[in-house]
Amino acid sequence: MRRLIVDEPRSRAAIWSRRTAVLALVTAGVAVGSARFANLDARAALTVFGAALTLAFLALLLAGAAAVVIWRTGRRGAGQAAIGSVLSLGLLAYPAYLTAIAQPLPMIADVTTDFATPPAFMISAKAREARAGQPAPSRNPADDSLQQAAYPEVQPIVVDLEPVQAYQVALKIAKDLGWKIVDSNPPNLRVDGVAQIEAIARSPIFGFAYDIAIRVRPLAAQTRIDLRSVSRVGRHDFGANARNFRKFAAGVQDALQEP
């Protein structure tokens, strides 16, 4: 006697939850890959990533709807709904993490060690090309008090080195950090002994650019190193520019302790 095998119906919401979550991940991957490797405009990349987050949220709603249907009707699809939930939550975790980071931090995108005379960005052909022809960023004085309250550790670095040595240390640290050196001018001891370094740091995921200006100038018996880090994208840097300074300052400190 033949056995009749009945294919139990599946929850369509569960099926579409998984499909939508996968599409969200693919869309997010396209946004990140295009920004990092294909030089897609940052705003366009963020728009695509925003679409990915919308899809992830939709997938999560579909998973919730599927859970209700499965509970009430006993339909199959719990596994697909679970996959949709996990994938969408994994993608939504990133903006949730950024939101949590941003809450206690000021809405600034420019950090400097010198409020009175911030390190200037260079106007050489190399520097202009690296900024895609955009003018050097100008600093908003209103950011000074916000920065001082949030990042009191961002201070000038004073070292017991000659200007040439301090310049070489600063240049080496910038390279060691993986920053792209755009242009540099060693100290001109016949004039004022001031040196300049301009570099670009990148965010870890999207590869968004942070323009960095480093100034080295002599003091009476020491040398002072100032740094300025500015985000090209957005009005909130999520603390990235202060982190750039901390990494640079730590590198200088380590270099000074080397025998």
Short mmCIF file of C-alpha atoms in Angstrom, two decimals:
data_model
loop_
_atom_site.label_atom_id
_atom_site.label_comp_id
_atom_site.label_asym_id
_atom_site.label_seq_id
_atom_site.Cartn_x
_atom_site.Cartn_y
_atom_site.Cartn_z
CA MET A 1 0.00 0.00 0.00
CA ARG A 2 1.38 3.35 -1.00
CA ARG A 3 1.99 6.02 1.59
CA LEU A 4 0.68 9.45 0.82
CA ILE A 5 3.25 12.11 1.58
CA VAL A 6 1.71 15.48 2.25
CA ASP A 7 3.92 18.51 1.77
CA GLU A 8 3.06 20.79 4.65
CA PRO A 9 2.62 24.42 3.63
CA ARG A 10 5.38 26.87 4.47
CA SER A 11 4.97 30.39 5.76
CA ARG A 12 5.47 32.77 2.86
CA ALA A 13 6.55 35.46 5.31
CA ALA A 14 9.36 33.18 6.51
CA ILE A 15 10.51 32.52 2.95
CA TRP A 16 10.55 36.21 2.11
CA SER A 17 12.23 37.08 5.38
CA ARG A 18 15.24 34.98 4.44
CA ARG A 19 15.28 36.24 0.86
CA THR A 20 15.01 39.86 1.92
CA ALA A 21 17.75 39.46 4.54
CA VAL A 22 20.09 37.93 1.96
CA LEU A 23 19.30 40.78 -0.45
CA ALA A 24 20.04 43.26 2.35
CA LEU A 25 23.46 41.70 2.95
CA VAL A 26 24.28 41.72 -0.76
CA THR A 27 23.22 45.37 -1.02
CA ALA A 28 25.35 46.27 2.01
CA GLY A 29 28.30 44.43 0.48
CA VAL A 30 27.88 46.37 -2.76
CA ALA A 31 27.79 49.65 -0.82
CA VAL A 32 30.93 48.87 1.17
CA GLY A 33 32.83 47.36 -1.75
CA SER A 34 31.97 50.21 -4.10
CA ALA A 35 33.02 52.83 -1.56
CA ARG A 36 36.24 51.09 -0.59
CA PHE A 37 37.47 49.68 -3.89
CA ALA A 38 35.61 51.50 -6.68
CA ASN A 39 35.81 55.06 -5.29
CA LEU A 40 32.04 55.43 -5.20
CA ASP A 41 31.00 58.81 -3.83
CA ALA A 42 30.54 58.57 -0.07
CA ARG A 43 27.02 59.95 -0.12
CA ALA A 44 25.99 57.51 -2.84
CA ALA A 45 27.52 54.64 -0.86
CA LEU A 46 25.65 55.68 2.27
CA THR A 47 22.42 55.89 0.28
CA VAL A 48 22.89 52.32 -0.94
CA PHE A 49 23.78 51.20 2.57
CA GLY A 50 20.65 52.93 3.86
CA ALA A 51 18.63 50.89 1.39
CA ALA A 52 20.31 47.76 2.77
CA LEU A 53 19.31 48.71 6.31
CA THR A 54 15.73 49.28 5.17
CA LEU A 55 15.69 45.81 3.63
CA ALA A 56 17.13 44.33 6.83
CA PHE A 57 14.42 45.99 8.90
CA LEU A 58 11.77 44.68 6.49
CA ALA A 59 13.25 41.18 6.78
CA LEU A 60 13.01 41.43 10.55
CA LEU A 61 9.35 42.45 10.32
CA LEU A 62 8.66 39.53 7.98
CA ALA A 63 10.37 37.16 10.42
CA GLY A 64 8.13 38.46 13.19
CA ALA A 65 5.05 38.00 11.03
CA ALA A 66 6.21 34.49 10.14
CA ALA A 67 6.63 33.62 13.81
CA VAL A 68 3.02 34.61 14.48
CA VAL A 69 1.73 32.58 11.51
CA ILE A 70 3.79 29.53 12.44
CA TRP A 71 2.63 29.70 16.05
CA ARG A 72 -1.03 29.94 15.07
CA THR A 73 -1.19 27.59 12.10
CA GLY A 74 1.72 25.22 12.59
CA ARG A 75 3.11 25.94 9.14
CA ARG A 76 6.72 25.18 8.33
CA GLY A 77 9.37 27.87 7.93
CA ALA A 78 10.72 28.46 11.41
CA GLY A 79 14.27 27.83 10.20
CA GLN A 80 13.98 30.32 7.36
CA ALA A 81 12.45 32.92 9.67
CA ALA A 82 15.32 32.37 12.09
CA ILE A 83 17.87 32.84 9.31
CA GLY A 84 16.14 36.04 8.24
CA SER A 85 16.18 37.31 11.82
CA VAL A 86 19.85 36.51 12.43
CA LEU A 87 21.05 38.01 9.15
CA SER A 88 19.00 41.18 9.52
CA LEU A 89 19.95 41.66 13.17
CA GLY A 90 23.60 41.18 12.28
CA LEU A 91 23.39 43.94 9.71
CA LEU A 92 21.36 46.28 11.90
CA ALA A 93 23.84 45.81 14.75
CA TYR A 94 26.39 48.07 13.02
CA PRO A 95 24.31 51.28 12.96
CA ALA A 96 23.06 50.45 16.45
CA TYR A 97 26.68 50.26 17.61
CA LEU A 98 27.50 53.60 15.95
CA THR A 99 24.47 55.19 17.56
CA ALA A 100 25.58 53.98 20.98
CA ILE A 101 29.07 55.38 20.38
CA ALA A 102 27.76 58.73 19.17
CA GLN A 103 25.45 59.40 22.11
CA PRO A 104 28.07 60.79 24.56
CA LEU A 105 30.22 62.43 21.88
CA PRO A 106 29.89 65.93 20.40
CA MET A 107 28.76 66.45 16.83
CA ILE A 108 32.09 67.56 15.42
CA ALA A 109 34.18 66.27 12.54
CA ASP A 110 37.37 68.29 13.07
CA VAL A 111 39.89 67.75 15.87
CA THR A 112 43.08 69.75 16.40
CA THR A 113 45.80 70.14 19.00
CA ASP A 114 45.99 73.90 18.44
CA PHE A 115 42.83 76.02 18.59
CA ALA A 116 44.58 79.35 17.99
CA THR A 117 46.49 78.32 14.87
CA PRO A 118 45.36 74.86 13.68
CA PRO A 119 47.84 73.05 11.43
CA ALA A 120 47.16 74.23 7.89
CA PHE A 121 46.48 71.87 5.03
CA MET A 122 48.91 72.18 2.17
CA ILE A 123 48.01 73.87 -1.11
CA SER A 124 50.44 71.96 -3.31
CA ALA A 125 49.28 70.24 -6.50
CA LYS A 126 49.61 66.86 -4.78
CA ALA A 127 47.45 67.97 -1.87
CA ARG A 128 44.76 69.45 -4.11
CA GLU A 129 44.69 66.30 -6.21
CA ALA A 130 44.34 64.12 -3.10
CA ARG A 131 41.35 66.24 -2.03
CA ALA A 132 39.83 65.82 -5.50
CA GLY A 133 40.11 69.54 -6.08
CA GLN A 134 38.12 70.41 -2.97
CA PRO A 135 39.36 73.40 -0.92
CA ALA A 136 41.21 72.77 2.31
CA PRO A 137 38.71 72.31 5.15
CA SER A 138 38.11 75.34 7.35
CA ARG A 139 37.64 74.97 11.10
CA ASN A 140 34.56 76.13 12.99
CA PRO A 141 35.67 77.93 16.20
CA ALA A 142 32.48 76.70 17.88
CA ASP A 143 34.01 73.21 17.86
CA ASP A 144 36.79 74.26 20.26
CA SER A 145 34.80 74.07 23.49
CA LEU A 146 33.03 70.87 22.38
CA GLN A 147 36.35 69.21 21.59
CA GLN A 148 37.99 70.36 24.81
CA ALA A 149 35.16 68.91 26.90
CA ALA A 150 35.03 65.58 25.05
CA TYR A 151 38.70 65.01 24.23
CA PRO A 152 40.89 66.81 26.79
CA GLU A 153 43.77 64.47 25.93
CA VAL A 154 44.13 66.00 22.46
CA GLN A 155 47.07 68.28 23.21
CA PRO A 156 50.28 69.32 21.43
CA ILE A 157 53.07 66.75 21.58
CA VAL A 158 56.33 68.24 22.86
CA VAL A 159 59.47 66.14 22.36
CA ASP A 160 63.12 66.49 23.31
CA LEU A 161 64.28 66.19 19.71
CA GLU A 162 65.67 68.48 17.06
CA PRO A 163 63.09 69.56 14.45
CA VAL A 164 64.58 67.31 11.76
CA GLN A 165 64.47 64.28 14.07
CA ALA A 166 60.93 65.08 15.20
CA TYR A 167 59.84 65.42 11.57
CA GLN A 168 61.36 62.05 10.71
CA VAL A 169 59.63 60.42 13.68
CA ALA A 170 56.27 61.97 12.77
CA LEU A 171 56.61 60.87 9.14
CA LYS A 172 57.54 57.33 10.15
CA ILE A 173 54.62 57.02 12.58
CA ALA A 174 52.16 58.25 9.96
CA LYS A 175 53.44 55.62 7.54
CA ASP A 176 53.42 52.90 10.19
CA LEU A 177 49.76 53.68 10.92
CA GLY A 178 48.95 53.00 7.28
CA TRP A 179 48.16 56.61 6.48
CA LYS A 180 48.75 57.63 2.88
CA ILE A 181 51.32 60.41 2.76
CA VAL A 182 50.01 63.04 0.36
CA ASP A 183 52.86 65.55 0.62
CA SER A 184 55.50 66.64 3.09
CA ASN A 185 57.94 69.50 3.64
CA PRO A 186 60.94 68.91 5.94
CA PRO A 187 62.04 71.66 8.35
CA ASN A 188 63.54 74.70 6.69
CA LEU A 189 66.10 75.61 9.32
CA ARG A 190 67.13 78.76 7.44
CA VAL A 191 63.65 80.23 7.79
CA ASP A 192 61.48 79.14 10.73
CA GLY A 193 62.26 75.42 11.06
CA VAL A 194 58.61 74.46 10.52
CA ALA A 195 57.81 71.16 8.80
CA GLN A 196 54.52 69.94 7.34
CA ILE A 197 53.08 66.53 6.60
CA GLU A 198 49.71 65.90 4.98
CA ALA A 199 48.21 62.43 5.02
CA ILE A 200 44.95 60.55 4.53
CA ALA A 201 43.62 57.95 6.96
CA ARG A 202 40.75 55.62 6.10
CA SER A 203 37.82 54.29 8.10
CA PRO A 204 38.03 50.51 8.63
CA ILE A 205 34.83 49.44 6.82
CA PHE A 206 33.84 51.94 4.14
CA GLY A 207 37.29 53.45 3.70
CA PHE A 208 36.00 57.00 4.12
CA ALA A 209 38.80 59.57 4.17
CA TYR A 210 40.12 61.63 7.07
CA ASP A 211 42.43 64.46 6.03
CA ILE A 212 45.33 64.82 8.44
CA ALA A 213 47.71 67.77 8.75
CA ILE A 214 50.83 67.46 10.93
CA ARG A 215 52.99 70.45 11.81
CA VAL A 216 56.43 70.26 13.40
CA ARG A 217 57.96 73.46 14.74
CA PRO A 218 60.89 74.26 17.03
CA LEU A 219 60.57 75.61 20.55
CA ALA A 220 63.36 77.03 22.71
CA ALA A 221 65.01 73.68 23.47
CA GLN A 222 62.39 71.21 22.25
CA THR A 223 60.12 70.56 19.28
CA ARG A 224 56.33 70.77 19.19
CA ILE A 225 54.19 68.48 17.03
CA ASP A 226 50.61 69.51 16.26
CA LEU A 227 48.03 67.41 14.45
CA ARG A 228 44.67 68.11 12.89
CA SER A 229 42.30 65.39 11.66
CA VAL A 230 39.15 66.21 9.67
CA SER A 231 36.42 63.92 8.33
CA ARG A 232 35.42 64.37 4.72
CA VAL A 233 32.00 62.78 5.25
CA GLY A 234 29.30 63.87 7.68
CA ARG A 235 29.12 66.23 10.63
CA HIS A 236 29.74 63.56 13.29
CA ASP A 237 33.00 61.62 13.29
CA PHE A 238 31.96 59.12 16.02
CA GLY A 239 35.26 59.88 17.76
CA ALA A 240 37.39 58.78 14.80
CA ASN A 241 39.49 61.93 14.56
CA ALA A 242 40.37 61.80 18.25
CA ARG A 243 41.31 58.14 17.78
CA ASN A 244 43.61 59.16 14.92
CA PHE A 245 45.38 61.53 17.31
CA ARG A 246 45.63 58.92 20.08
CA LYS A 247 47.17 56.38 17.73
CA PHE A 248 49.65 58.94 16.44
CA ALA A 249 50.56 60.15 19.94
CA ALA A 250 51.03 56.57 21.14
CA GLY A 251 53.29 55.89 18.17
CA VAL A 252 55.43 58.93 18.96
CA GLN A 253 55.66 57.89 22.61
CA ASP A 254 56.75 54.38 21.63
CA ALA A 255 59.34 55.77 19.22
CA LEU A 256 60.83 57.97 21.94
CA GLN A 257 61.23 54.97 24.23
CA GLU A 258 63.15 52.95 21.65
CA PRO A 259 66.87 52.66 22.37
#
